Every structure is written in C-alpha cells, then in structure tokens.
Coordinates of C-alpha atoms in Angstrom, one line a residue:
M1 CA 122.0 105.4 104.0
I2 CA 120.7 108.6 102.4
G3 CA 124.1 110.1 102.4
A4 CA 125.3 107.3 100.2
L5 CA 122.6 108.0 97.7
V6 CA 122.5 111.8 97.4
N7 CA 125.2 114.3 96.6
D8 CA 126.7 116.8 99.0
S9 CA 123.9 119.3 98.4
H10 CA 121.4 116.5 99.5
R11 CA 119.2 117.7 96.6
T12 CA 119.9 115.2 93.8
D13 CA 120.6 111.5 93.4
R14 CA 123.6 110.0 91.6
S15 CA 121.8 110.5 88.3
G16 CA 121.4 114.2 89.0
R17 CA 117.6 114.0 89.5
D18 CA 116.2 116.5 91.9
L19 CA 114.9 114.8 95.0
G20 CA 112.6 117.7 96.0
L21 CA 114.2 118.2 99.4
G22 CA 113.7 121.9 99.2
V23 CA 109.9 121.6 99.6
P24 CA 107.7 119.5 102.0
H25 CA 106.6 116.1 100.7
S26 CA 103.5 114.4 102.0
A27 CA 105.1 111.0 102.5
R28 CA 108.0 112.5 104.5
M29 CA 105.7 114.6 106.6
Y30 CA 103.7 111.4 107.3
D31 CA 106.9 109.7 108.3
Y32 CA 107.5 112.6 110.7
Y33 CA 104.1 112.2 112.3
L34 CA 104.8 108.5 112.9
G35 CA 108.1 109.3 114.6
G36 CA 110.4 108.3 111.7
K37 CA 113.7 109.7 110.7
T38 CA 113.4 109.8 106.9
N39 CA 112.4 113.4 106.6
Y40 CA 114.1 116.7 106.1
E41 CA 114.1 120.3 107.3
K42 CA 111.3 121.4 105.0
D43 CA 109.2 118.3 105.8
R44 CA 109.6 118.8 109.5
A45 CA 108.8 122.5 109.4
G46 CA 105.7 121.8 107.3
A47 CA 104.6 119.0 109.6
E48 CA 105.1 121.1 112.7
E49 CA 103.0 123.9 111.2
A50 CA 100.3 121.3 110.3
L51 CA 100.4 119.9 113.8
K52 CA 99.9 123.4 115.3
A53 CA 96.8 123.7 113.0
W54 CA 95.5 120.2 113.8
P55 CA 97.4 118.4 116.6
A56 CA 95.4 115.2 115.9
A57 CA 97.5 114.6 112.7
R58 CA 99.7 112.1 114.6
S59 CA 96.6 110.1 115.8
A60 CA 95.1 110.1 112.3
A61 CA 98.4 108.8 110.8
R62 CA 98.5 106.0 113.3
A63 CA 94.9 105.1 112.8
N64 CA 95.5 105.0 109.1
R65 CA 98.3 102.5 109.4
D66 CA 96.3 100.4 111.9
F67 CA 93.4 100.2 109.4
M68 CA 95.8 99.2 106.7
H69 CA 97.1 96.3 108.9
R70 CA 93.6 95.1 109.7
A71 CA 92.2 95.4 106.2
T72 CA 95.3 93.7 104.6
R73 CA 95.1 90.9 107.2
A74 CA 91.4 90.4 106.7
L75 CA 91.8 90.2 102.9
A76 CA 94.8 87.8 103.0
R77 CA 92.8 85.5 105.3
Q78 CA 90.0 85.7 102.9
G79 CA 92.2 84.3 100.2
F80 CA 93.8 87.3 98.4
R81 CA 97.3 86.7 97.3
Q82 CA 98.2 89.8 95.3
F83 CA 98.4 93.4 96.5
L84 CA 99.2 96.7 94.7
D85 CA 99.9 99.5 97.2
I86 CA 99.9 102.9 95.7
G87 CA 101.4 105.8 97.7
T88 CA 103.6 103.4 99.7
G89 CA 105.2 106.0 101.9
I90 CA 108.4 105.6 103.9
P91 CA 108.8 102.0 105.0
T92 CA 107.3 101.5 108.4
S93 CA 107.3 98.0 110.1
P94 CA 105.1 96.1 109.8
N95 CA 104.5 97.2 106.3
L96 CA 101.8 95.8 104.0
H97 CA 103.8 92.9 102.6
E98 CA 104.8 91.8 106.1
V99 CA 101.2 91.8 107.2
A100 CA 100.0 90.0 104.0
Q101 CA 102.8 87.4 104.1
A102 CA 102.3 86.7 107.8
A103 CA 98.8 85.5 106.8
C104 CA 99.8 84.1 103.5
P105 CA 103.6 83.6 102.9
E106 CA 103.2 83.3 99.1
A107 CA 101.5 86.7 98.8
R108 CA 102.9 89.0 96.1
V109 CA 103.1 92.7 96.7
V110 CA 104.0 95.7 94.4
Y111 CA 104.6 99.0 96.0
A112 CA 104.3 102.2 93.9
D113 CA 105.2 105.7 94.8
N114 CA 106.4 108.9 93.0
D115 CA 109.1 109.9 95.6
P116 CA 112.5 108.4 94.7
I117 CA 113.5 108.6 98.4
V118 CA 110.6 106.4 99.3
L119 CA 111.5 103.8 96.7
T120 CA 115.2 103.9 97.7
H121 CA 114.3 103.0 101.3
A122 CA 111.7 100.5 100.1
R123 CA 114.2 98.6 98.0
A124 CA 116.7 98.6 100.8
L125 CA 114.4 97.6 103.7
L126 CA 111.4 95.7 102.4
D127 CA 112.4 92.0 102.0
S128 CA 109.8 89.5 100.9
A129 CA 109.1 86.2 102.5
P130 CA 110.9 83.5 100.5
E131 CA 107.6 82.0 99.3
G132 CA 106.3 85.3 98.0
R133 CA 107.6 88.3 96.2
T134 CA 107.9 92.1 96.7
E135 CA 108.6 94.6 94.0
Y136 CA 108.7 98.4 93.6
V137 CA 107.5 100.8 90.9
E138 CA 108.2 104.4 90.5
G139 CA 104.9 105.9 89.2
D140 CA 102.3 108.6 89.9
I141 CA 98.8 107.8 90.7
T142 CA 97.6 110.7 88.5
A143 CA 99.1 108.7 85.6
P144 CA 97.8 105.2 86.2
E145 CA 99.4 103.8 83.1
S146 CA 102.8 104.7 84.5
I147 CA 102.1 102.1 87.2
L148 CA 100.0 99.5 85.4
G149 CA 102.4 99.4 82.4
D150 CA 105.6 99.0 84.4
G151 CA 107.4 95.7 83.8
A152 CA 108.1 95.2 87.5
L153 CA 104.3 95.1 88.1
T154 CA 103.4 92.8 85.2
R155 CA 106.3 90.4 86.1
T156 CA 105.1 90.2 89.7
L157 CA 101.3 90.3 89.6
D158 CA 99.0 88.2 87.4
L159 CA 96.4 90.7 86.4
A160 CA 94.1 87.9 85.3
Q161 CA 93.8 87.0 89.0
P162 CA 92.3 89.2 91.8
V163 CA 94.4 92.0 93.2
V164 CA 93.9 94.2 96.2
L165 CA 94.3 97.8 95.2
S166 CA 95.4 99.6 98.3
I167 CA 95.2 103.4 98.2
N168 CA 95.5 104.6 101.8
A169 CA 95.8 108.3 102.7
V170 CA 96.6 109.3 99.1
L171 CA 93.5 110.5 97.3
H172 CA 93.1 113.6 99.4
F173 CA 96.3 114.7 97.6
V174 CA 94.4 114.4 94.3
P175 CA 92.1 117.4 93.9
D176 CA 89.0 117.3 91.8
D177 CA 90.7 118.9 88.8
R178 CA 93.0 115.8 88.6
D179 CA 89.9 113.6 88.2
P180 CA 90.4 111.2 91.2
Y181 CA 87.3 109.2 90.4
G182 CA 88.5 108.6 86.9
I183 CA 91.9 107.6 88.2
V184 CA 90.4 105.0 90.5
A185 CA 88.1 103.7 87.8
R186 CA 91.0 103.3 85.4
L187 CA 93.0 101.4 88.0
L188 CA 90.1 99.1 88.8
A189 CA 89.3 98.6 85.1
A190 CA 92.7 96.9 84.7
L191 CA 91.9 94.4 87.5
P192 CA 89.7 91.4 87.1
P193 CA 86.4 90.6 88.9
G194 CA 87.0 89.6 92.5
S195 CA 89.6 92.3 93.0
A196 CA 89.4 94.7 96.0
L197 CA 89.7 98.4 96.6
C198 CA 91.1 99.3 100.1
L199 CA 91.0 103.0 100.7
T200 CA 91.2 105.8 103.4
H201 CA 90.6 109.5 102.9
V202 CA 90.8 112.5 105.2
T203 CA 87.4 114.3 105.9
A204 CA 86.3 117.5 107.4
D205 CA 82.9 116.0 108.3
I206 CA 83.6 115.7 112.0
D207 CA 86.2 118.5 112.8
P208 CA 85.7 121.0 110.0
G209 CA 87.7 123.7 111.7
G210 CA 90.8 121.6 112.5
V211 CA 90.9 119.6 109.3
G212 CA 90.1 122.8 107.3
R213 CA 93.2 124.5 108.8
L214 CA 95.3 121.4 108.1
V215 CA 94.2 121.4 104.4
D216 CA 95.0 125.1 104.2
I217 CA 98.5 124.5 105.5
Y218 CA 99.2 121.7 103.0
N219 CA 97.9 123.8 100.1
A220 CA 100.0 126.8 101.3
K221 CA 103.1 124.5 101.3
G222 CA 102.5 123.5 97.7
V223 CA 101.0 120.1 98.5
P224 CA 97.5 120.1 96.8
T225 CA 95.0 118.7 99.3
Q226 CA 91.3 118.3 99.4
A227 CA 89.2 116.8 102.2
R228 CA 86.0 114.9 101.1
T229 CA 82.7 114.0 102.7
R230 CA 81.6 110.5 103.5
A231 CA 79.3 110.6 100.4
D232 CA 82.3 111.7 98.3
V233 CA 84.4 108.8 99.6
E234 CA 81.6 106.3 99.0
K235 CA 81.6 107.4 95.3
F236 CA 85.1 105.8 94.9
F237 CA 83.4 102.5 95.6
T238 CA 80.7 102.9 92.9
G239 CA 80.0 99.5 91.3
L240 CA 81.8 97.6 94.1
D241 CA 80.3 95.5 96.9
L242 CA 81.3 97.1 100.1
L243 CA 82.4 94.8 102.9
E244 CA 80.8 95.4 106.3
P245 CA 80.7 97.9 108.0
G246 CA 80.8 99.9 104.7
V247 CA 82.6 103.3 104.6
H248 CA 83.3 104.0 108.3
L249 CA 85.8 105.9 110.4
A250 CA 89.2 104.2 110.1
H251 CA 89.6 103.3 113.8
K252 CA 86.1 101.8 113.9
W253 CA 86.4 99.6 110.8
R254 CA 86.5 96.1 112.2
P255 CA 88.6 97.1 115.3
E256 CA 90.6 94.3 116.8
N257 CA 92.3 95.8 119.8
A258 CA 91.8 98.9 122.0
A259 CA 95.5 99.6 122.0
V260 CA 97.9 99.0 119.1
P261 CA 101.5 99.9 118.5
A262 CA 102.1 103.4 117.2
Q263 CA 104.4 102.3 114.4
A264 CA 107.7 104.1 114.0
G265 CA 109.2 105.0 110.7
T266 CA 112.7 104.0 109.8
G267 CA 114.8 104.8 112.9
G268 CA 111.8 106.1 114.8
T269 CA 110.5 105.2 118.3
A270 CA 107.2 103.4 118.7
G271 CA 104.7 104.4 121.3
V272 CA 101.1 103.4 121.8
T273 CA 97.9 105.0 120.5
R274 CA 94.8 103.9 122.3
F275 CA 92.0 104.0 119.8
D276 CA 89.4 103.6 122.5
A277 CA 90.7 107.0 123.8
V278 CA 90.8 109.0 120.6
T279 CA 87.7 110.9 119.4
D280 CA 86.2 110.5 115.9
G281 CA 87.5 114.0 115.1
Q282 CA 91.0 113.1 116.1
V283 CA 91.0 110.4 113.3
S284 CA 88.9 112.1 110.6
L285 CA 89.5 109.4 108.1
W286 CA 86.9 107.6 106.2
A287 CA 87.9 104.0 105.3
G288 CA 86.4 101.2 103.4
V289 CA 87.0 98.0 101.4
G290 CA 85.0 97.0 98.3
I291 CA 85.0 94.0 96.0
K292 CA 84.7 94.2 92.2
P293 CA 81.8 91.9 91.3
A294 CA 81.8 89.4 88.5

C-alpha cells in the first residue's frame, strides 16, 4: 500500500511532500514496538537503539494502548459520544473508534496526527460503524488551531456537546519550551463543560536510569522528548475533576484483566502482555482522566 503512495525514492508522496523517512518518527517507532510493519529503516534503527537503552519500551507501549482501550470504553459507557484523538499513531486494531463504537455505535471520532503516513493508513484502514462517523485531520498538537479549525473536525464533532480529548503518549514529545500546558489549556478551552481529558505521559519517577537513557536516545535522534513527574502530569488536569483513581500508573488505572492482547500494528503479530507480571518501572507511564466542570 505504501508503494502506491510514495515515489521510487520512498521519500515523498505524489504531491512531492517529504515524508520524513530519512529520520526516525515517534509514531513509526511506536508501531515497531507493537510489532507493526508500518515503519522504515531509520525508525527500526532508532527503536532498536532505544530498546537497548530501555528494554521495557515494548511493555510500556502495550500498557499505553490497553489504558486507551479501558478509558475509552469507560467513557463511552458513561455516555460520551464524541472523541478527538490527537497523536493517532499507526492504526492498530482495535483502535479508539472501534472501542468507542462497540460500546456506542453512534460515537463520532476524529483522529489527528502530523505524520502523512499515519493519516494515509488511517484513511485506508479505519472504517466507522454505519451509525457513527470517523474522520481524519492532519494537524500538529503544538498548533492547536490547525486541528480545531479544520473543517473535517467541525463537520464531524459538535463542539457545543461534550468531547473526549484523548492525548495518549504524545505530550512527552512536547518539551517545556513548546508550552505543553498552554496547548492543553487551549484545546480544553474549545470544548464545552462536561468534556473529558484522557492522557498518558512517560515518567522517570520509577526507573530514572532506564527512562533517562531512553529520553537521551530520542533527543539524540532528533525527536524532542521530556519525561515528567507525577506532579507535572497532574498539572495538565488543573481545573478538571479527576476520575478515580486519579493520576495513576497506566496498567493500574482501573485494570480489567491480568492478561490482555499485545496489539499488533498493521501487518504485525499479536502476543500477550501480562500486566500482573510487569513491574511499575517497566510501564513508567502516568495516566489519568479528568472531566471539565460546569
């Protein structure tokens, strides 16, 4: 499929836009951790170097996706019908819209990402339930207006009604000098009371050596990365009502099963990650869900 969309150099799309295949990309490295096939030489090399620095990266990636499944399912069952997922990543089944629409077939989901390869695969592979709707926006979280002002979003989501803002494993790629707290505040300001923020973030609180090495590798590869403390992550929820159990480690936020599928990326092979067998340090992700009050 990629071959039909990029030229012989595998560097540009049909419009001549550089696809960035000459440098690692966080979404494609994440796809590699999950066993997917939508990654390239530089992504695989960067991911393997990261895994040498912190072998738990695969467990953390799987714990992150499992949290997304649980949180999305819980919010859909609670009555949420609209979801904005920023930093979509390479499609991995079940994806957010599949989870939301399994609980609520009429759910509407907008995916946003700044990688054209991610969105190409999303458009090709992510089909909505007939009662609902799924749409895709090319936008950058560091420029919230590029997402919020896109016609595909405003045609799909009613911003006068509550929306789940899902930002999982993204904000650690937004260092302090890009104002991550201001970005989240601007996104939430565009959403009405009753909306939710669903968020995960890497931390060095538990395994400072391993996560510190991982962060160094990403930064050295040109992927700006910053781990944050639990208190730092709690600041993203300022003014929101946190759902129980508050900001917690991703695999311990309302766990449902001791063993869950290790989701494969497109073309990947699923295994099983037992979250009763991993240590807190092997996950090293703070997670939480907060509700915007009236």
